[in-house]
C-alpha positions as semicolon CSV with decimal commas, in nm:
position;residue;x (nm);y (nm);z (nm)
1;M;1,114;1,776;2,580
2;N;1,080;1,623;2,233
3;T;1,092;1,844;1,921
4;V;0,970;1,731;1,577
5;A;0,953;1,950;1,268
6;G;1,008;2,257;1,483
7;V;0,723;2,167;1,721
8;A;0,790;2,103;2,089
9;F;0,610;1,826;2,278
10;P;0,652;1,879;2,654
11;N;0,553;1,522;2,742
12;G;0,806;1,378;2,500
13;H;0,538;1,218;2,283
14;S;0,498;1,320;1,918
15;H;0,179;1,309;1,713
16;V;0,351;1,386;1,384
17;F;0,211;1,128;1,143
18;L;0,294;1,285;0,806
19;G;0,414;1,066;0,520
20;T;0,770;1,037;0,395
21;G;0,849;1,306;0,138
22;H;0,560;1,528;0,249
23;A;0,725;1,857;0,147
24;Q;0,858;1,714;-0,181
25;N;0,514;1,583;-0,279
26;E;0,366;1,924;-0,204
27;R;0,611;2,091;-0,445
28;R;0,542;1,832;-0,716
29;I;0,169;1,895;-0,704
30;W;0,204;2,274;-0,726
31;G;0,417;2,227;-1,038
32;V;0,155;2,006;-1,203
33;I;-0,122;2,251;-1,112
34;A;0,056;2,525;-1,304
35;L;0,107;2,298;-1,605
36;C;-0,253;2,175;-1,614
37;G;-0,394;2,522;-1,554
38;V;-0,245;2,652;-1,877
39;M;-0,343;2,352;-2,087
40;M;-0,701;2,322;-1,966
41;G;-0,780;2,671;-2,096
42;V;-0,637;2,587;-2,439
43;E;-0,837;2,262;-2,468
44;I;-1,171;2,402;-2,353
45;V;-1,149;2,701;-2,586
46;G;-1,016;2,493;-2,875
47;G;-1,279;2,221;-2,834
48;G;-1,556;2,479;-2,827
49;L;-1,431;2,656;-3,136
50;F;-1,372;2,338;-3,339
51;G;-1,674;2,135;-3,226
52;S;-1,509;1,836;-3,056
53;L;-1,692;1,698;-2,752
54;A;-1,403;1,467;-2,668
55;L;-1,165;1,762;-2,672
56;V;-1,398;1,973;-2,455
57;A;-1,437;1,674;-2,222
58;D;-1,060;1,644;-2,202
59;G;-1,028;2,011;-2,117
60;L;-1,306;1,997;-1,857
61;H;-1,149;1,689;-1,705
62;M;-0,811;1,861;-1,692
63;S;-0,976;2,152;-1,513
64;T;-1,097;1,909;-1,249
65;H;-0,739;1,783;-1,219
66;A;-0,622;2,133;-1,142
67;G;-0,900;2,171;-0,884
68;A;-0,842;1,829;-0,732
69;M;-0,469;1,884;-0,713
70;L;-0,533;2,222;-0,555
71;I;-0,725;2,038;-0,283
72;A;-0,431;1,800;-0,239
73;A;-0,175;2,083;-0,234
74;L;-0,373;2,279;0,025
75;A;-0,411;1,963;0,234
76;Y;-0,032;1,914;0,231
77;T;0,023;2,277;0,332
78;Y;-0,240;2,274;0,607
79;A;-0,120;1,943;0,750
80;R;0,239;2,070;0,763
81;R;0,151;2,403;0,923
82;H;-0,077;2,249;1,187
83;V;0,135;1,943;1,263
84;G;0,164;2,044;1,628
85;D;-0,191;2,171;1,676
86;G;-0,329;2,004;1,988
87;R;-0,684;2,018;1,852
88;F;-0,594;1,730;1,622
89;V;-0,594;1,443;1,871
90;F;-0,405;1,205;1,640
91;G;-0,223;1,461;1,428
92;T;-0,292;1,584;1,075
93;G;-0,186;1,272;0,884
94;K;-0,539;1,199;0,760
95;L;-0,583;1,531;0,581
96;G;-0,436;1,373;0,268
97;D;-0,699;1,099;0,279
98;L;-0,974;1,358;0,319
99;A;-0,833;1,544;0,018
100;G;-0,823;1,220;-0,183
101;F;-1,185;1,143;-0,096
102;S;-1,294;1,493;-0,202
103;S;-1,102;1,465;-0,529
104;A;-1,263;1,131;-0,605
105;I;-1,610;1,281;-0,560
106;V;-1,523;1,559;-0,806
107;L;-1,387;1,297;-1,046
108;A;-1,714;1,101;-1,035
109;M;-1,924;1,414;-1,093
110;I;-1,724;1,508;-1,401
111;A;-1,760;1,154;-1,538
112;V;-2,138;1,188;-1,509
113;L;-2,122;1,524;-1,691
114;I;-1,912;1,381;-1,973
115;G;-2,148;1,086;-2,013
116;Y;-2,452;1,314;-2,029
117;E;-2,294;1,537;-2,293
118;A;-2,185;1,236;-2,497
119;L;-2,538;1,098;-2,508
120;S;-2,664;1,440;-2,620
121;R;-2,415;1,441;-2,907
122;F;-2,533;1,099;-3,018
123;L;-2,882;1,241;-3,058
124;A;-2,768;1,568;-3,213
125;P;-2,425;1,539;-3,386
126;V;-2,230;1,860;-3,453
127;P;-1,962;1,933;-3,718
128;I;-1,599;1,878;-3,610
129;H;-1,299;2,082;-3,734
130;F;-1,048;1,799;-3,735
131;R;-0,740;1,991;-3,851
132;E;-0,759;2,228;-3,555
133;A;-0,887;1,982;-3,293
134;L;-0,633;1,702;-3,340
135;P;-0,318;1,905;-3,262
136;I;-0,474;2,039;-2,942
137;A;-0,566;1,686;-2,831
138;V;-0,209;1,571;-2,895
139;V;-0,066;1,860;-2,696
140;G;-0,310;1,776;-2,416
141;L;-0,183;1,420;-2,410
142;L;0,177;1,539;-2,390
143;V;0,089;1,761;-2,094
144;N;-0,074;1,462;-1,923
145;I;0,234;1,249;-1,981
146;A;0,458;1,522;-1,838
147;S;0,231;1,559;-1,534
148;A;0,222;1,184;-1,476
149;W;0,602;1,175;-1,494
150;L;0,629;1,452;-1,234
151;L;0,398;1,267;-0,995
152;S;0,500;0,908;-1,062
153;G;0,820;0,923;-0,858
154;A;0,626;1,027;-0,548
155;Y;0,333;0,790;-0,608
156;H;0,549;0,480;-0,658
157;H;0,787;0,565;-0,373
158;G;0,766;0,299;-0,107
159;H;0,648;0,032;-0,346
160;D;0,617;-0,307;-0,181
161;H;0,879;-0,511;-0,357
162;G;0,794;-0,818;-0,154
163;H;1,027;-1,087;-0,030
164;G;0,960;-1,367;-0,269
165;H;1,222;-1,619;-0,366
166;A;1,171;-1,881;-0,634
167;H;1,383;-2,193;-0,613
168;G;1,388;-2,460;-0,878
169;Q;1,086;-2,687;-0,902
170;A;0,971;-2,664;-0,545
171;G;0,638;-2,520;-0,651
172;H;0,411;-2,250;-0,517
173;D;0,515;-2,299;-0,152
174;R;0,860;-2,162;-0,221
175;E;0,756;-1,856;-0,416
176;H;0,693;-1,654;-0,103
177;G;0,983;-1,731;0,130
178;L;1,061;-1,471;0,398
179;D;1,386;-1,403;0,582
180;S;1,602;-1,670;0,417
181;H;1,923;-1,780;0,596
182;P;2,191;-1,992;0,420
183;F;2,455;-2,181;0,623
184;M;2,736;-2,426;0,546
185;T;2,722;-2,799;0,630
186;L;2,932;-3,104;0,541
187;H;2,684;-3,162;0,258
188;G;2,729;-2,816;0,107
189;T;2,517;-2,506;0,156
190;A;2,182;-2,539;0,334
191;E;1,909;-2,274;0,337
192;L;1,650;-2,223;0,610
193;E;1,358;-1,987;0,560
194;I;1,006;-1,911;0,677
195;F;0,735;-1,891;0,413
196;E;0,371;-1,784;0,423
197;D;0,124;-1,671;0,158
198;G;-0,232;-1,673;0,289
199;V;-0,144;-1,984;0,495
200;P;0,015;-2,033;0,839
201;P;0,396;-1,993;0,832
202;H;0,623;-2,300;0,819
203;F;0,997;-2,359;0,814
204;L;1,149;-2,470;0,485
205;L;1,492;-2,633;0,467
206;S;1,682;-2,713;0,148
207;F;2,032;-2,829;0,051
208;S;2,251;-2,738;-0,243
209;E;2,346;-3,103;-0,292
210;P;2,073;-3,357;-0,386
211;Q;2,212;-3,603;-0,129
212;G;2,176;-3,346;0,150
213;A;2,115;-3,484;0,496
214;R;1,769;-3,548;0,635
215;P;1,701;-3,301;0,921
216;L;1,674;-3,479;1,255
217;S;1,495;-3,189;1,423
218;L;1,478;-2,813;1,452
219;E;1,441;-2,623;1,779
220;T;1,364;-2,254;1,831
221;V;1,487;-2,067;2,138
222;R;1,310;-1,735;2,200
223;P;1,456;-1,438;2,394
224;N;1,242;-1,532;2,696
225;G;1,390;-1,884;2,697
226;Q;1,083;-2,056;2,554
227;R;1,170;-2,353;2,329
228;Q;0,979;-2,544;2,060
229;V;1,083;-2,848;1,856
230;F;0,977;-2,893;1,492
231;S;0,973;-3,207;1,276
232;F;0,992;-3,217;0,896
233;Q;0,830;-3,384;0,595
234;N;1,000;-3,446;0,260
235;C;0,858;-3,229;-0,022
236;G;1,095;-3,335;-0,300
237;D;1,385;-3,093;-0,324
238;Y;1,316;-2,932;0,015
239;W;1,192;-3,019;0,364
240;K;0,890;-2,851;0,521
241;S;0,814;-2,831;0,893
242;I;0,500;-3,016;0,997
243;E;0,429;-2,771;1,278
244;E;0,340;-2,406;1,217
245;V;0,580;-2,130;1,321
246;P;0,407;-1,904;1,578
247;E;0,459;-1,528;1,589
248;P;0,679;-1,343;1,650
249;H;0,949;-1,474;1,416
250;E;1,236;-1,368;1,639
251;F;1,438;-1,653;1,784
252;K;1,756;-1,859;1,766
253;V;1,716;-2,176;1,560
254;L;1,912;-2,495;1,632
255;V;1,912;-2,723;1,325
256;R;2,017;-3,078;1,409
257;L;2,159;-3,281;1,117
258;P;2,343;-3,616;1,115
259;D;2,675;-3,431;1,085
260;G;2,612;-3,194;1,376
261;Q;2,409;-2,900;1,503
262;Y;2,392;-2,558;1,333
263;E;2,265;-2,227;1,471
264;V;2,066;-1,970;1,271
265;G;1,922;-1,641;1,397
266;F;1,588;-1,495;1,289
267;T;1,470;-1,137;1,348
268;E;1,107;-1,029;1,311
269;H;1,033;-0,803;1,016
270;D;0,733;-0,575;0,975
271;H;0,603;-0,724;0,652
272;E;0,355;-0,526;0,449
273;S;0,019;-0,660;0,346
274;H;0,001;-0,837;0,009
275;Q;-0,373;-0,792;-0,029
276;D;-0,351;-0,455;-0,197
277;P;-0,283;-0,481;-0,574
278;G;-0,172;-0,119;-0,597
279;P;0,185;0,017;-0,600
280;A;0,192;0,052;-0,225
281;S;0,018;-0,106;0,067
282;A;-0,284;0,055;0,229
283;A;-0,077;0,139;0,535
284;V;0,196;0,339;0,358
285;R;0,016;0,478;0,054
286;D;-0,018;0,857;0,038
287;N;-0,374;0,903;-0,091
288;S;-0,327;1,273;-0,151
289;I;-0,053;1,221;-0,411
290;R;-0,244;0,914;-0,530
291;S;-0,555;1,120;-0,604
292;A;-0,350;1,366;-0,807
293;Y;-0,187;1,081;-0,997
294;V;-0,523;0,914;-1,068
295;H;-0,661;1,242;-1,201
296;V;-0,366;1,282;-1,438
297;M;-0,383;0,921;-1,558
298;A;-0,759;0,949;-1,613
299;D;-0,700;1,264;-1,814
300;A;-0,434;1,087;-2,021
301;A;-0,681;0,807;-2,097
302;V;-0,944;1,058;-2,205
303;S;-0,683;1,231;-2,425
304;I;-0,599;0,904;-2,599
305;L;-0,967;0,831;-2,653
306;A;-1,023;1,185;-2,785
307;I;-0,745;1,144;-3,041
308;T;-0,877;0,801;-3,142
309;G;-1,230;0,931;-3,181
310;L;-1,118;1,226;-3,390
311;L;-0,904;1,010;-3,619
312;F;-1,182;0,759;-3,689
313;A;-1,436;1,035;-3,741
314;R;-1,204;1,207;-3,987
315;M;-1,096;0,897;-4,183
316;F;-1,432;0,720;-4,208
317;G;-1,682;0,994;-4,143
318;W;-1,796;0,824;-3,822
319;L;-1,899;1,130;-3,624
320;W;-2,044;0,902;-3,356
321;M;-1,688;0,794;-3,266
322;D;-1,626;1,128;-3,097
323;P;-1,910;1,098;-2,839
324;L;-1,835;0,725;-2,803
325;A;-1,483;0,817;-2,696
326;G;-1,640;1,047;-2,436
327;I;-1,859;0,766;-2,298
328;V;-1,568;0,522;-2,273
329;G;-1,360;0,789;-2,101
330;A;-1,641;0,853;-1,853
331;L;-1,657;0,482;-1,766
332;V;-1,281;0,472;-1,710
333;I;-1,301;0,773;-1,481
334;V;-1,590;0,624;-1,282
335;N;-1,393;0,306;-1,223
336;W;-1,085;0,489;-1,091
337;S;-1,301;0,724;-0,887
338;Y;-1,477;0,429;-0,721
339;G;-1,144;0,274;-0,615
340;L;-1,024;0,600;-0,464
341;I;-1,353;0,661;-0,280
342;R;-1,352;0,305;-0,143
343;D;-0,997;0,324;-0,008
344;T;-1,006;0,675;0,137
345;S;-1,348;0,633;0,297
346;G;-1,223;0,318;0,470
347;I;-0,936;0,517;0,622
348;L;-1,160;0,807;0,726
349;L;-1,393;0,557;0,897
350;D;-1,095;0,391;1,074
351;M;-1,132;0,053;0,907
352;S;-0,847;-0,187;0,982
353;P;-0,585;-0,119;0,712
354;D;-0,409;-0,455;0,743
355;P;-0,596;-0,761;0,880
356;A;-0,282;-0,972;0,837
357;L;-0,084;-0,737;1,060
358;A;-0,365;-0,738;1,316
359;E;-0,341;-1,117;1,330
360;K;0,038;-1,097;1,372
361;L;-0,010;-0,860;1,665
362;R;-0,258;-1,100;1,823
363;Q;-0,023;-1,396;1,782
364;T;0,269;-1,197;1,922
365;I;0,085;-1,106;2,242
366;E;-0,082;-1,445;2,293
367;N;0,230;-1,647;2,212
368;D;0,330;-1,684;2,579
369;G;-0,008;-1,765;2,736
370;D;-0,156;-1,416;2,766
371;R;-0,502;-1,338;2,629
372;L;-0,585;-1,046;2,402
373;T;-0,937;-0,924;2,478
374;D;-0,947;-0,617;2,254
375;L;-0,748;-0,489;1,958
376;H;-0,804;-0,177;1,745
377;L;-0,569;-0,108;1,452
378;W;-0,617;0,197;1,234
379;R;-0,421;0,433;1,007
380;L;-0,297;0,766;1,141
381;G;-0,125;0,880;0,822
382;P;0,090;0,746;0,538
383;G;0,319;0,483;0,691
384;H;0,182;0,538;1,043
385;L;-0,054;0,303;1,228
386;G;-0,212;0,332;1,569
387;V;-0,308;0,036;1,787
388;V;-0,498;-0,009;2,113
389;V;-0,468;-0,347;2,286
390;S;-0,622;-0,487;2,603
391;V;-0,439;-0,783;2,755
392;V;-0,535;-1,021;3,033
393;T;-0,231;-1,182;3,195
394;G;-0,165;-1,386;3,504
395;Q;0,203;-1,294;3,508
396;A;0,382;-0,994;3,658
397;R;0,384;-0,786;3,341
398;D;0,304;-0,420;3,285
399;A;0,223;-0,209;2,980
400;A;0,593;-0,142;2,916
401;F;0,650;-0,515;2,860
402;Y;0,393;-0,529;2,581
403;R;0,513;-0,203;2,428
404;A;0,859;-0,357;2,400
405;L;0,703;-0,670;2,252
406;L;0,527;-0,468;1,979
407;N;0,825;-0,242;1,917
408;R;0,948;-0,469;1,636
409;F;0,649;-0,365;1,423
410;K;0,790;-0,042;1,281
411;A;0,461;0,078;1,128
412;L;0,310;0,119;1,476
413;S;0,360;0,486;1,555
414;H;0,111;0,513;1,843
415;V;0,063;0,221;2,086
416;T;-0,182;0,216;2,377
417;V;-0,178;-0,085;2,611
418;E;-0,422;-0,184;2,886
419;V;-0,319;-0,469;3,118
420;T;-0,559;-0,645;3,355
421;R;-0,541;-0,952;3,578
422;P;-0,785;-1,247;3,542
423;L;-1,077;-1,251;3,782
424;A;-1,035;-1,487;4,076
């Protein structure tokens, strides 16, 4: 019997797909809720008394932060308490994404409200009590900064630092080397690596000495005994294999040089996708903590715009700057809300979170002559992916063989394999 987080699984199989730091993130959000709850009351009351739309907008927006973060906090709590509930077929890992989607909807609605009120103030300006409004806006900004600091550690945890290595003048090809292996030769240190960046992977070989030897050949020997020979072309200060390197990248490499043969070992790594420009990849990102962080950052932006609008209105008498700040803030919020809705809705609809990983899985299974007829890859929770594969093989292989083959991809937390034989 397998036990995870105090929950027993009689069949030995766990469906616990919660993100790393789940409990810690939950505590962070409750702390920010308390902080924002106090400040939102001060800003809404102060903005109403002193006639600042931007300040009222900031307070209203902060109130939505408290509500949105309450959704996130309750999602964390519910997911933790029901982690072993059999009614959730694939666990409770997606509750955070549902909370993020709900928060993004609230964020968009508030942006529309702020924009409407700003346009009304353009048509009918109201007096602003600058001396009272400015200090409240500054305090609001400080609260936003403190909230962002509390959440930033959790949001940026797991950031994809990449595996890039830049070497001399070799150019763009060498800026994305993976799994580099140096070794000693009679011509000094040599370095063998695999690189790929939106292109098929190739071997790259370089020498510390300019007069380094020309590689005669390179041969890979896989665990199943399969061998492949690679030839090289001169690219200036490094040599690049002409042939592509098929998945998986787990093999022994025999590098033949004029002074002898050298052996290098490669182990497959579960590389994250580089398509996502955010702090973490789509597969590992916790959208519940992300939604809270986006709310706080949006509120900080509105606070800065509120202060700017108040200062210009006070110094130059430009009362229209205050509602203009509200409109700009609304546009910023809409933009962030759209990104959050797009990403979370894709997860809730089981869109493939990492096309590059899906292609690696396909290459891994089909590398030895088998045929992949169906593949479904989806996200179960932060850092957890599920996959269903259907394989047609003419060899004496069962599902356990392919499970072992895919075991090197650490993000795969739930693997289902169907094996069939080709029709006669």
